[in-house]
Short mmCIF file of N, CA, C and O in Angstrom, two decimals:
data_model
loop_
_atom_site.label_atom_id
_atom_site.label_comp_id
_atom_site.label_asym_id
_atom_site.label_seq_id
_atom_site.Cartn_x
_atom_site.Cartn_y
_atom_site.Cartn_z
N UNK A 18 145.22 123.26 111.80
CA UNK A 18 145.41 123.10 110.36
C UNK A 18 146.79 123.57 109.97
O UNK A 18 147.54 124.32 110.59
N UNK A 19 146.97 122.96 108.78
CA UNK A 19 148.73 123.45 108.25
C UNK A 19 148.19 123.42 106.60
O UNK A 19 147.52 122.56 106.03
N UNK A 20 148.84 124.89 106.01
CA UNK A 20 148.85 125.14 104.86
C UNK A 20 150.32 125.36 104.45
O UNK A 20 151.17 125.71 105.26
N UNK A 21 150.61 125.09 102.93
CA UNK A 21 152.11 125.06 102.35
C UNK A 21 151.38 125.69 101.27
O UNK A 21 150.41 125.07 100.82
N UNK A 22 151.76 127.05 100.67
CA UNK A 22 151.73 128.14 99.62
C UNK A 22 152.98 128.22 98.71
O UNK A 22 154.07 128.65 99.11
N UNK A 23 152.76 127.81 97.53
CA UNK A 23 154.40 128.02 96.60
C UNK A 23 153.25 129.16 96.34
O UNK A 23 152.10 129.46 96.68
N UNK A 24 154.58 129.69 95.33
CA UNK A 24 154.68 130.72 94.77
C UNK A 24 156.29 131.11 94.31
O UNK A 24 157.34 130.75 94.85
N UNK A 25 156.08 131.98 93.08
CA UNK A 25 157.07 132.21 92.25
C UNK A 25 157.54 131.67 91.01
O UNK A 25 158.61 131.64 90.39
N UNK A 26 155.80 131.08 90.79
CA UNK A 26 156.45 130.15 89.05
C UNK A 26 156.08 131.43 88.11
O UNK A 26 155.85 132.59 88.44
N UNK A 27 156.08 130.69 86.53
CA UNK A 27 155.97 132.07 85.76
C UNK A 27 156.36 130.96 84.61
O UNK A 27 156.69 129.78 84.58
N UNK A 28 156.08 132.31 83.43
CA UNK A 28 157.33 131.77 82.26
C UNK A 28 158.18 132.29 81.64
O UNK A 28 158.17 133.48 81.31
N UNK A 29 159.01 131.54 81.40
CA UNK A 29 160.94 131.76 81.61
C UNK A 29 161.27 131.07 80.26
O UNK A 29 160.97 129.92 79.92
N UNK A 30 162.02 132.11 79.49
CA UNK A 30 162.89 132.16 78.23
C UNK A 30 163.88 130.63 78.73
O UNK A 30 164.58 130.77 79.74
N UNK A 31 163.90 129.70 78.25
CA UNK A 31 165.21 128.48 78.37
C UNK A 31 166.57 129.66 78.16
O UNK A 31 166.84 130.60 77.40
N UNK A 32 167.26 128.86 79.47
CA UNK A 32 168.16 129.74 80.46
C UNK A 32 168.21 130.55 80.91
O UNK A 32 169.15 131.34 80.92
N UNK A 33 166.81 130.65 81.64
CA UNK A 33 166.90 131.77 82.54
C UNK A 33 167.08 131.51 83.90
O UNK A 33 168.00 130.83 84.36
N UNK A 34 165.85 132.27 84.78
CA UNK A 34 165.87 131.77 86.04
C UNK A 34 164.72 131.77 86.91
O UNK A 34 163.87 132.60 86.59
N UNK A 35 164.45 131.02 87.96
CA UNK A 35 163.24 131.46 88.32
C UNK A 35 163.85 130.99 90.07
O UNK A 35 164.87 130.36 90.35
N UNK A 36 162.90 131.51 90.92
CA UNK A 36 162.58 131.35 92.73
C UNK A 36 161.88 130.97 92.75
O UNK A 36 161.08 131.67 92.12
N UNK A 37 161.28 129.85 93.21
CA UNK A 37 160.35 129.29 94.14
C UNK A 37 160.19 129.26 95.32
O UNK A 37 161.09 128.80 96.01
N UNK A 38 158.95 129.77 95.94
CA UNK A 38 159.01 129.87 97.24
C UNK A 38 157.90 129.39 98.06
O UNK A 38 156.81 129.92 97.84
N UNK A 39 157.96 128.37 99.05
CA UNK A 39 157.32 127.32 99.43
C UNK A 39 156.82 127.84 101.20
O UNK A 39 157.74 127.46 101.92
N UNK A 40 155.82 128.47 101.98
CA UNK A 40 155.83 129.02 103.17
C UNK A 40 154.75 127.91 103.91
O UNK A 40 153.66 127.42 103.64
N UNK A 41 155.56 127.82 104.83
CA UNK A 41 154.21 126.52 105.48
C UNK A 41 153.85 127.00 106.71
O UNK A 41 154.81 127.51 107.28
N UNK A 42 152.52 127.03 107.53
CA UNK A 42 151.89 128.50 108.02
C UNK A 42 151.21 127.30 108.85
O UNK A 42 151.36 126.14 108.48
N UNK A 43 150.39 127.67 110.09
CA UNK A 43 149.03 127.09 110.58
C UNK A 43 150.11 126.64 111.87
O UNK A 43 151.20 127.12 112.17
N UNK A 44 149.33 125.50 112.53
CA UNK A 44 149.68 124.72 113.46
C UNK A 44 150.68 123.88 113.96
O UNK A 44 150.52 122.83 114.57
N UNK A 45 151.96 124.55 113.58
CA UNK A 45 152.76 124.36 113.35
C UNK A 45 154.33 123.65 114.62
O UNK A 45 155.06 124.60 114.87
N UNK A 46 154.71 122.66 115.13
CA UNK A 46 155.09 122.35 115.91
C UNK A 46 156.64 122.22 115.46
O UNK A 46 157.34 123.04 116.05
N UNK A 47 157.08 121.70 114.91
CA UNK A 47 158.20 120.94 114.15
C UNK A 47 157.89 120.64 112.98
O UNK A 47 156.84 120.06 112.68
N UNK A 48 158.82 121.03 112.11
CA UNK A 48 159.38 120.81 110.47
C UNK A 48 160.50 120.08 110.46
O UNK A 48 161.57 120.61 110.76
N UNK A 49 160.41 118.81 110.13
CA UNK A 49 161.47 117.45 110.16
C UNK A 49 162.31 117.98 108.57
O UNK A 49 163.52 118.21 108.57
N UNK A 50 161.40 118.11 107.20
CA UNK A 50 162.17 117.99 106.22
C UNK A 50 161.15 118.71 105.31
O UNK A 50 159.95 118.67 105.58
N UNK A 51 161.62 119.36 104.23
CA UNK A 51 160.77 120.13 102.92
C UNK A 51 161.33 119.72 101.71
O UNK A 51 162.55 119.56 101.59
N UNK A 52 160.30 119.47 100.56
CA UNK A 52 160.96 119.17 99.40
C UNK A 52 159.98 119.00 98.39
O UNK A 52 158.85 118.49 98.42
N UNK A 53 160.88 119.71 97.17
CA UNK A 53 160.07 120.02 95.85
C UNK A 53 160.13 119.11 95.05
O UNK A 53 161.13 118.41 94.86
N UNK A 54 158.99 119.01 94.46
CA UNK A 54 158.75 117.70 93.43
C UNK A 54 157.55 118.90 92.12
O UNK A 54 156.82 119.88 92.26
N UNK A 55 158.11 117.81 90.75
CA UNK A 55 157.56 118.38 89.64
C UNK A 55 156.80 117.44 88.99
O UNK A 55 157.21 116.29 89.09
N UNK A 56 155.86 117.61 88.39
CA UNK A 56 154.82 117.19 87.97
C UNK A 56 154.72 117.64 86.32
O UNK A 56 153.99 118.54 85.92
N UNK A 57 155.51 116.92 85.57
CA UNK A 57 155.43 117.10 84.14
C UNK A 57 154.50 116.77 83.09
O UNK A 57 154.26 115.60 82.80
N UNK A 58 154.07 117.55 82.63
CA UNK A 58 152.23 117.47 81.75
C UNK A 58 152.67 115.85 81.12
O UNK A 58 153.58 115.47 80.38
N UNK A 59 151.79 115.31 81.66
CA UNK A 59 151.71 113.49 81.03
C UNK A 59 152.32 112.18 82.09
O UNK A 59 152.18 110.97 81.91
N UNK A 60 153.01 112.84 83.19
CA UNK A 60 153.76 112.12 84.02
C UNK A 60 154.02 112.18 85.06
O UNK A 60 153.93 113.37 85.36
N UNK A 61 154.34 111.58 85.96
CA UNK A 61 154.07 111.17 87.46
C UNK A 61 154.88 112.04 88.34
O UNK A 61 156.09 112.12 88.16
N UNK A 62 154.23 112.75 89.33
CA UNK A 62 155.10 113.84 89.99
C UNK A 62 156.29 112.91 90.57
O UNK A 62 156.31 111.80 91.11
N UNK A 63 157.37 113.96 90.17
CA UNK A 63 159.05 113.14 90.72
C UNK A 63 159.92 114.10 91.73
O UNK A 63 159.97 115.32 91.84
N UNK A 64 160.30 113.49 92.13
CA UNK A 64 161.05 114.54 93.63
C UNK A 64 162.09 115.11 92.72
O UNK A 64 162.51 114.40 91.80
N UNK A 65 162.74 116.90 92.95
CA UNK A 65 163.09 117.49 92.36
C UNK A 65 164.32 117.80 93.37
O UNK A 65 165.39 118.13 92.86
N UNK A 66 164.21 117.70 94.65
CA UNK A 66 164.86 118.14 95.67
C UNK A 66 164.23 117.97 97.00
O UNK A 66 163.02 117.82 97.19
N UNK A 67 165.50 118.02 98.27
CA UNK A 67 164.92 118.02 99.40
C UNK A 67 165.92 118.62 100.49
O UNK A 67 167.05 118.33 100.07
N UNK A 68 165.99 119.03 101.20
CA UNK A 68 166.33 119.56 102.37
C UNK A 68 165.59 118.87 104.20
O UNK A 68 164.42 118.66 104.52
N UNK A 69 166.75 118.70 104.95
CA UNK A 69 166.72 118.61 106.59
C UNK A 69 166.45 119.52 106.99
O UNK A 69 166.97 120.47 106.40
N UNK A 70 165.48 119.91 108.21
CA UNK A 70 165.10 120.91 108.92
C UNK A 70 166.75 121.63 109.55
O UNK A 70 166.65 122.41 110.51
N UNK A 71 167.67 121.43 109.18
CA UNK A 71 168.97 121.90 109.91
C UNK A 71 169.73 121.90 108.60
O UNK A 71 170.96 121.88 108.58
N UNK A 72 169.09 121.92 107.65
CA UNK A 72 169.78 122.28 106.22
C UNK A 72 171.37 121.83 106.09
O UNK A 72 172.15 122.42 105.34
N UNK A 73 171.71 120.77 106.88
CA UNK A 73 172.75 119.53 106.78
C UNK A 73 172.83 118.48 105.29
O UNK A 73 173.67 117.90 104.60
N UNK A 74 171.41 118.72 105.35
CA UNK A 74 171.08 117.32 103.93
C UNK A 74 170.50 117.87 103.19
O UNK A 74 169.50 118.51 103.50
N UNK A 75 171.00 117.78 101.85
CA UNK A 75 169.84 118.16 100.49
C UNK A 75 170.61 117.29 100.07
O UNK A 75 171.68 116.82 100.45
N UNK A 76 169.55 117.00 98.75
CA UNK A 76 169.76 115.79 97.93
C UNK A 76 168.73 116.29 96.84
O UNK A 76 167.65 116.81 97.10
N UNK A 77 169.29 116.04 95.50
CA UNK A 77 168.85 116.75 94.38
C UNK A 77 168.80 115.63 93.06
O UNK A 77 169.77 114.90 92.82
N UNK A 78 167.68 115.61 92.35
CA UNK A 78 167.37 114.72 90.81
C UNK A 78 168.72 115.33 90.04
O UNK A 78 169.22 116.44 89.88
N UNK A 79 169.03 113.93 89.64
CA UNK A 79 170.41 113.92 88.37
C UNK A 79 170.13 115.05 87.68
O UNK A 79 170.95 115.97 87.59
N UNK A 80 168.85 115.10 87.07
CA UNK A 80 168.55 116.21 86.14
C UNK A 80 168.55 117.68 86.46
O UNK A 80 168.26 118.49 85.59
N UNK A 81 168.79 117.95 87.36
CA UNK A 81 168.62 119.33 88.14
C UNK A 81 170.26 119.54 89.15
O UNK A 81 170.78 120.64 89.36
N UNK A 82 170.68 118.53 89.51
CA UNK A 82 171.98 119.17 89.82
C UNK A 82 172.93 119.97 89.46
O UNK A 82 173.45 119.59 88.42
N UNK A 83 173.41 120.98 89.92
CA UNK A 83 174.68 122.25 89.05
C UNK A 83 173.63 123.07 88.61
O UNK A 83 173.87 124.07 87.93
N UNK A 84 172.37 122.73 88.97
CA UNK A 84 171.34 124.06 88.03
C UNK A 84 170.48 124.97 89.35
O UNK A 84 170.37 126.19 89.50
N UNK A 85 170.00 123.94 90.11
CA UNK A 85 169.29 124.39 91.11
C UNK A 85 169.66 124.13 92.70
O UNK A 85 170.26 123.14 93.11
N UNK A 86 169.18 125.25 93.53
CA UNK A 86 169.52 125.25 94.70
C UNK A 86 168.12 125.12 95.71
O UNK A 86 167.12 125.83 95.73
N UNK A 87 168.42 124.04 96.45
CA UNK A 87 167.52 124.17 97.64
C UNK A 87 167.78 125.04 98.85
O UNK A 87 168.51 124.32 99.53
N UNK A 88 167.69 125.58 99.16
CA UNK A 88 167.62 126.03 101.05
C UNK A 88 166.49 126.25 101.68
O UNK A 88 165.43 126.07 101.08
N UNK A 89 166.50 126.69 103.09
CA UNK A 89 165.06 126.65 104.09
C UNK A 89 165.44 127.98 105.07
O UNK A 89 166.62 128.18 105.34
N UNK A 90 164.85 128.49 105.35
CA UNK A 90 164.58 129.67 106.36
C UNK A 90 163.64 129.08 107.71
O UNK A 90 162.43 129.03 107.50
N UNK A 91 164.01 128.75 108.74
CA UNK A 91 163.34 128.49 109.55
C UNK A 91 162.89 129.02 110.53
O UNK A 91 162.37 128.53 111.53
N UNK A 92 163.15 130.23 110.18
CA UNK A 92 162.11 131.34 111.30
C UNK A 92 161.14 131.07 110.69
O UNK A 92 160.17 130.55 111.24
N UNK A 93 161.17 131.47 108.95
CA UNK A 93 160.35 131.32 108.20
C UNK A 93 159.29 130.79 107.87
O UNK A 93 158.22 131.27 107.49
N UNK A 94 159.78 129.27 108.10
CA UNK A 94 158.92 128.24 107.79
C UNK A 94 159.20 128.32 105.98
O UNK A 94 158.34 127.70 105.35
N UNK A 95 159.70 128.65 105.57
CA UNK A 95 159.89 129.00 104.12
C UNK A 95 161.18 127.99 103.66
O UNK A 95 162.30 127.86 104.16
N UNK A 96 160.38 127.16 102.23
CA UNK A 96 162.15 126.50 101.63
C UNK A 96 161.41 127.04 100.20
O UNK A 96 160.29 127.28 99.75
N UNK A 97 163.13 127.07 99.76
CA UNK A 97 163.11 127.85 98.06
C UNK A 97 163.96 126.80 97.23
O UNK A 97 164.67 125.84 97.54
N UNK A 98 163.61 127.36 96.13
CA UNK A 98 163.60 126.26 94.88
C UNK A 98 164.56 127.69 94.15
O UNK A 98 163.88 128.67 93.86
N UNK A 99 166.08 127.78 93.88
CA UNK A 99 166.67 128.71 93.19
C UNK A 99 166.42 127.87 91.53
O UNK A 99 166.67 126.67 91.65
N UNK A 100 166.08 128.17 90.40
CA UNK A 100 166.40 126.96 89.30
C UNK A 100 167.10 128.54 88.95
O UNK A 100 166.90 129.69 89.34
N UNK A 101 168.21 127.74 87.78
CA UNK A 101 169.12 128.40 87.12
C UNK A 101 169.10 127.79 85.49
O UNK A 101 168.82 126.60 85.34
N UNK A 102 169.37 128.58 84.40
CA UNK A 102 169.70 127.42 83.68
C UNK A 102 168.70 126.56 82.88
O UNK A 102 169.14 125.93 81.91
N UNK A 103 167.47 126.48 83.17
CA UNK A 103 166.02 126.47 82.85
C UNK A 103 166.15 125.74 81.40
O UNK A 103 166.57 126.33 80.40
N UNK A 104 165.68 124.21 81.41
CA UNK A 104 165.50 124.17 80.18
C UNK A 104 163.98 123.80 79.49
O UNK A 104 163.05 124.18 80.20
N UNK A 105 163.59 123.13 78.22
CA UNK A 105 162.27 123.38 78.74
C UNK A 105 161.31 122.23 79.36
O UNK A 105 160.12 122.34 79.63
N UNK A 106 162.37 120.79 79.57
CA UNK A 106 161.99 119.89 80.23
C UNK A 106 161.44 119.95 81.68
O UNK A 106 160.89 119.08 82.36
N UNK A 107 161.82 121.58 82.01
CA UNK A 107 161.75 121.75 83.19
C UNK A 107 160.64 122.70 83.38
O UNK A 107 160.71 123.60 84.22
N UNK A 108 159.57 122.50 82.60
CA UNK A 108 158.46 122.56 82.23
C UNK A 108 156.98 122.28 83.22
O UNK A 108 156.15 122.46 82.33
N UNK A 109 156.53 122.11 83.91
CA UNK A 109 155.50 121.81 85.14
C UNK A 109 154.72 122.12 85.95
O UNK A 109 154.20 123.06 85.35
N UNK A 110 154.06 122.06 87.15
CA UNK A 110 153.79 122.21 87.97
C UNK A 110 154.59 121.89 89.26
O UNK A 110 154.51 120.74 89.68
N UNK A 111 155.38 122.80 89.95
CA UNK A 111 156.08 122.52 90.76
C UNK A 111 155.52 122.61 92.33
O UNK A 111 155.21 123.71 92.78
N UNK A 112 155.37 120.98 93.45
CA UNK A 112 154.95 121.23 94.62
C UNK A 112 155.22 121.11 95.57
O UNK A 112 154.95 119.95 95.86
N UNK A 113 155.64 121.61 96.42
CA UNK A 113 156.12 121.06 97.72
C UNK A 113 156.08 120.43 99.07
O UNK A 113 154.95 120.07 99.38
N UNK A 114 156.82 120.25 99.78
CA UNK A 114 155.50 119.08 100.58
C UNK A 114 156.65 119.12 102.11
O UNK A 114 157.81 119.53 102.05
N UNK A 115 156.02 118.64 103.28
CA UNK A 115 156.70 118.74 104.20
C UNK A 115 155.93 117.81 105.42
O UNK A 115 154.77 117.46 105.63
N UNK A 116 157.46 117.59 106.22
CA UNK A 116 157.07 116.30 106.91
C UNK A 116 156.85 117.54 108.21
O UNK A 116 157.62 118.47 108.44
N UNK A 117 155.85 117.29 108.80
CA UNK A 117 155.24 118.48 109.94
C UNK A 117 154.66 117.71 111.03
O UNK A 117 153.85 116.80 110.82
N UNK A 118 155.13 118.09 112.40
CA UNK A 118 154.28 117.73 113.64
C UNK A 118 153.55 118.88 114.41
O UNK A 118 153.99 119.98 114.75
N UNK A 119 152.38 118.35 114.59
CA UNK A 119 151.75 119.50 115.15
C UNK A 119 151.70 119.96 116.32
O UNK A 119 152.64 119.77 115.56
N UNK A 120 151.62 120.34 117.31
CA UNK A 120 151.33 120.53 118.64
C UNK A 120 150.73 119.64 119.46
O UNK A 120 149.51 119.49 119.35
N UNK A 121 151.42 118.93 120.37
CA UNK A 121 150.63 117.83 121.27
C UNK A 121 150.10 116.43 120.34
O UNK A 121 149.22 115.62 120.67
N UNK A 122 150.95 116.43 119.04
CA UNK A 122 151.07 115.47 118.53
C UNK A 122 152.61 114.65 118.19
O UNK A 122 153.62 115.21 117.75
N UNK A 123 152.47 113.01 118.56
CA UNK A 123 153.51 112.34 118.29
C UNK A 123 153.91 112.26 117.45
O UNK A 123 155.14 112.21 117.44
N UNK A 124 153.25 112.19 116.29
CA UNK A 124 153.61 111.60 114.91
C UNK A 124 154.16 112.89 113.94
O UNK A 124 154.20 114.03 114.40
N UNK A 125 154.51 112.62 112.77
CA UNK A 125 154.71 113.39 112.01
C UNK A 125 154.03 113.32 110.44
O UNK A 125 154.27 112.51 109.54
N UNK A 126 153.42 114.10 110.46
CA UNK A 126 152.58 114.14 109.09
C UNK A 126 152.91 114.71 108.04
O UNK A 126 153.58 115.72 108.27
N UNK A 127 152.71 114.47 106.86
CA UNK A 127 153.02 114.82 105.14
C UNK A 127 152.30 115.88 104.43
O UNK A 127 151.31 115.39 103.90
N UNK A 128 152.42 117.39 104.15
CA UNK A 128 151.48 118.05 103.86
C UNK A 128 151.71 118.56 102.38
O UNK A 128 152.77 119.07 102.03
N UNK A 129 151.17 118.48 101.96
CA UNK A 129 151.93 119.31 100.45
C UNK A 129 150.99 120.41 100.20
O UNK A 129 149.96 120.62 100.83
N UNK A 130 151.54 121.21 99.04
CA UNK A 130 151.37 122.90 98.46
C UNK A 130 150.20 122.23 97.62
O UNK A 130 149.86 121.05 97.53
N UNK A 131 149.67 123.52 96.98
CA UNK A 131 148.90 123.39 95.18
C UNK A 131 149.57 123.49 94.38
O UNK A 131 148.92 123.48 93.33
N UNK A 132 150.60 123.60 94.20
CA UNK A 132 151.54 123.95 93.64
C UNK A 132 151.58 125.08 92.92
O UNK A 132 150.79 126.00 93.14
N UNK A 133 152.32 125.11 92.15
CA UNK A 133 152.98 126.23 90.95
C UNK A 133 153.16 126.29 89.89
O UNK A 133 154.26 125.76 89.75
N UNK A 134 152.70 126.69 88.69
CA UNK A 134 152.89 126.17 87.58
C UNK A 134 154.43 127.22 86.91
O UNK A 134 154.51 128.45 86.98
N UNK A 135 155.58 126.21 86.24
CA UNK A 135 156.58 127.25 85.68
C UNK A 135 156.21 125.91 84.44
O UNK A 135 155.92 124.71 84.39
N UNK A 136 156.54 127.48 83.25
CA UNK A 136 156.58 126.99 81.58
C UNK A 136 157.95 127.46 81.60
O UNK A 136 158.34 128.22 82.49
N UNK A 137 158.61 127.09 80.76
CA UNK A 137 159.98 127.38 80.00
C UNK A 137 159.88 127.18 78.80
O UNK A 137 159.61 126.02 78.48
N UNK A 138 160.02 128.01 77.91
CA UNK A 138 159.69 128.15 76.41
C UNK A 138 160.98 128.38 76.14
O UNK A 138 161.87 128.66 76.95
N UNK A 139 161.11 128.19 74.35
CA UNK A 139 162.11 128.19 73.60
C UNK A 139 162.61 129.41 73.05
O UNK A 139 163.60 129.39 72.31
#
């Protein structure tokens, strides 16, 4: 089995800051790629960010660039969500998800968190 745990939402005064922190645990073989996606009350979860297991590639939503930082810890198994800057569009359930192979398996499979809920108030 493979579990992905966020943690670190909350609620945050618009411009503040918050960590997200995403740990993916269990049966664990190879971590290809991790990446946070938000889920805004009324609308379709949208990729927020993403990171390469060799933290070469991130790639970040128009709306969140210059504000937030991705990186990954791979002893860890851990990728973080830095947001800066917080406005209150940025309002959600935030989840993360990761492309994972398991042990004595070929393929690579898709696992995601429960996510996290961050409010940003006015």
């Amino acid at each position: 089995q493979v579990q992905l745990e966020e943690s670190g939402g909350g609620l945050v005064q618009a411009g503040g800051s918050l960590r997200l922190s995403c740990a993916a645990s269990g049966d664990i073989f190879s971590i290809n790629a991790m990446r946070w996606y938000l889920q805004a009350p009324g609308k379709q979860r949208e990729l927020v960010a993403g990171i390469s297991s060799s933290s070469s590639t991130t790639n970040y939503a128009a709306s969140v660039k210059g504000r937030f930082t991705i990186s990954l810890d791979n002893a860890k198994n851990t990728v973080y969500l830095q947001m800066n800057s917080l406005k209150l569009e940025d309002t959600g359930v935030y989840y993360c998800n990761a492309d994972i192979r398991r042990p004595g398996r070929s393929v690579m499979n898709r696992y995601w968190g429960q996510g996290t809920q961050v409010t940003v108030s006015s």
